[in-house]
Amino acid sequence: MNAVEIEEAVASLAVQPFDSAEFPFLFLAAFGNKETTLRRLRKGDSNASDILNGVLQRNNIHIAVCQPGEVPATLKLLRESPRTTQAKAKFLLATDGEMLEAEDLACGEQIACDYSNFPDHFGFFLPLAGISTIREIKDNPIDVRATGRLNKLYVELLRENPDWAKDDRRPDMNHFMARLVFCFFAEDTDIFDGTGLFTSAVETMTERDGSNTHSVLATIFHAMNIKHEGRAAAKLPRWAAEFPYVNGGLFGGATAVPRFTRTARAYLYQAGQLNWREINPDIFGSMIQAVADDEDRAALGMHYTSVPNILKVLNPLFLDELRSQLEAAGDNKIKLLNLRKRMSRIRVFDPACGSGNFLVIAYKHMRAIEAEINRRRGEIEQRTEIPLTNFRGIELRDFPAEIARLALIIAEFQSDVLYRGQKEALAEVLPLDAMNWITCGNALRLDWLSMCPPTGTGVKLLADNLFGTPLNQTEIDFENEGGETYLCGNPPYVGSSMQSTSQKGDLEELFAPVLSSWKNLDYIAGWFFKAAEYAGAVRSDFAFVSTNSICQGQQVPLLWPLMFERGIHIHFAHTSFKWSNLAKSNAGVTVVVIGGTTEIRSSASLFSVDGDGAPTKRSVPRINAYLVPGADVIVTPQGKAPDARGLMLKGNMPSDGGHLVLSTAERREMIAAHPDAKQYVYGYCGSHELIHGDFRYCLWILDEEAKQASVTRAIRMRLEGVQEFRANAKALTTQPYSAFPHRFRQIQNVANNYSIVIPRHSSENREYLPVGILSADYIISDAALVMYDAPLWNMALIASRIHLVWIATVCGQLETRFRYSNTLGWNTFPIPLLTEQNRAELTACAEDILLAREVHFPATIADLYDPGTMPENLRHAHARNDEVLERIYIGRRFKNDTERLEKLFDLYTKMTVGQPKSNKGSKPK
Ligand SMILES: C[S@@+](CC[C@H](N)C(=O)[O-])C[C@H]1O[C@@H](n2cnc3c(N)ncnc32)[C@H](O)[C@@H]1O
């Protein structure tokens, strides 16, 4: 269940007559528990409660229904029940049907409310459905509710008006929904005279069956497009004439309204019943985007970007600086005035603005600073000097773009109410400004310089107008020339293999002239590149949220040389953190924030979240493209290692259509039938086999053995299979190998004594990279990398924490898994000069790791390295290995991974000094 569905279920439970016996089960059902689970609880099989009328669901909640007036005592009973602890309950809940009290045992937070109001606290209980909650939702669930109501209405209207679901009518549908949102907000905030003007017009003027709802709404919308002076001539019906002139583009143009059913009318009415005054324009906008998107609707109410995360972008980008200027100004009126003037000229531009949450938050925080200035200057009634139209955005989809503008209008009104008072706010809100400053279009195709030009140059908008005015609309210049420009946002991340043809086309147009391997770039690279080009023309700083992959692995040598060539420095960054939303288990993507500037600054700020979640800020001279303090080095693949470390190769590639590879059963059968075949059958190991101990077998036949081996029918048939597969292979280069079906397609090497095997891909959850030793009886496949007969101290290096950190950073990840590369990760790995003594010690460490694993035979690497259950002796052997190795690096253990990376990049910079600067992908024209 998503958050919206849960809210609906909880709301409907609260209005049902209270049934003390059924309540616990109905409550659990509202949070997504299946009927089978509830049946078992009802029967008592899984009910761990020791309290009368109690229901205790393990690892979840302990609920008790009690006699009237006994709620506090019952909650105490639940808290003190030994079963609560034993069953690891996370929540307690007691109710008598009149009152309800609950406690979150993890943080100690409690709620107490009338039973009928408990849906107001549904956010408090969301962890019961595996959904992490966010403060704003816990405290104020209105945004989720409004999203739910609008969604029902949207779906019902599309069902009744299928032509409005088609591409050419969707913008009309979305525009209609934006109008409704405005009306709901306006009637609850006195923007419309009287309370509930819109909803009561719906209630009184429309038929219950919905049949005339569309015409009533069309009349209302029409009224809101007629100025005061035109009212008499327009002959509006009396009830419609009560609606003020609003237009601002929102109510201009066609007044078409979809047809309503009885149900749609009911949903409209229910949506109007909510108190829209409390809407958070930042949260609500993000959430309702999904309403208009058939694919996103399943995750309704989940896509909400938390305000603290948005501030990770905006604070270091410019808000912190404004605040410190405010602090420094104290009560000095001139300084305060200068700061106010400075803010009035600031432009904020989000070129992937969605429903405008970054712009809204930036605006609201600037208004807070301005209000403080006005307070200190004794001018609290002062009209704001921060123009809403200086907050610009580009958004591809029309609905979020519509909502972005509305969200800003709502934010302006709410800020006016907060800082200047309701009366002043109301006096200025209508009519809405007809200008449109959110552009609906493709940011990678639009010219940012035309849309947000250097100060002093007029704006030339190239895209379609948002609210229906013609394309050749009046161009809107920024107010208050001469200010700073800040670019911000959370542009879309789409990996190279997931991009649509048109997205590929966007990247091609941007990058093909400057980069040969542009096809491997993530889609978000387009925003970084355009921001860099823009910063070259307009003095501006930018900061974007991005997947961390843009600072790891292959993306770095592709994108960052281009950025550096354009004079960009990273002046602040947040290292990886989870981008939270309301998704189940809050499994948001891991992201970074990167702030760029062309200005040379004496220091940069590096933010990170440490193990216990506390943020830290460090001031460092420079931040490199891997978000590590240090010079702008780019790690590029090296064909050869610079020292005597083992030669690491890819394993052998069969390209055999599976015919050379045998399962255990196939091997057994073949050898039972043809004992002679045994000499050609070897163990076969790639990443999966090494990690899970799930070994297979393969035929490994030397050229001189080929003839003899083919005498065996089972082998001959397999070789024929290989021959056919290769002869018909799609890759033309594979076809000639059909002449040698007994051989793997690419043979790197085989071991004399043993192989050190390293999987190419492995889980990011392990504390150490998997590495193993196999005897010469195993052929290593190309799913793994391998060092043949290399000294064992090489294994100690690979099994170290510092090596994992290097690989995670420079090789990057495949989805979230580590991706190991010999040329990029091993050959570049900075290793201090190792003495004989060092090597001997490391060899002993590797042996200890192998022995520690041996004790747990037949546990596999997957078993042994499960972070939750890693055996103590193995953990100890690794800790010892890290201790020995890290002493070689710096004479002590590193304090953390950041320190490890700093040391590695420092060594890497020294190691590569004098080497030509590589920006391999780059192709200057
Ligand atoms: C990750 S969302 C961020 C939106 C918003 N800031 C938030 O946090 O919810 C990225 C936004 O970029 C928009 N988008 C995708 N491709 C775009 C393009 N080529 N041009 C402009 N916007 C685009 C998407 O529609 C989406 O609204």
Tab-separated table of C-alpha atoms in Angstrom, residues 93 100 132 158 176 198 235 256 298 322 332 341 437 569 652 725 777 779 800 899:
chain	number	residue	atom	x	y	z
A	93	LEU	CA	-1.635	1.795	20.953
A	100	LEU	CA	-6.580	7.057	21.457
A	132	SER	CA	9.725	5.824	6.927
A	158	LEU	CA	-10.487	10.287	-17.234
A	176	PHE	CA	-8.255	22.029	-15.297
A	198	PHE	CA	-16.198	27.283	-4.257
A	235	LYS	CA	-24.387	39.180	-17.052
A	256	ALA	CA	-13.749	23.588	-21.157
A	298	ALA	CA	1.315	3.466	-8.259
A	322	LEU	CA	22.736	35.500	3.043
A	332	ASN	CA	22.922	48.350	11.173
A	341	LYS	CA	18.535	45.075	-2.096
A	437	TRP	CA	7.964	32.312	-15.581
A	569	HIS	CA	35.579	24.141	-9.578
A	652	ASN	CA	38.653	-16.642	-20.205
A	725	PHE	CA	26.653	-21.117	-32.246
A	777	ASP	CA	42.224	-27.356	-11.736
A	779	ILE	CA	39.433	-22.393	-15.365
A	800	SER	CA	41.708	-4.766	2.507
A	899	GLU	CA	40.983	9.718	5.250
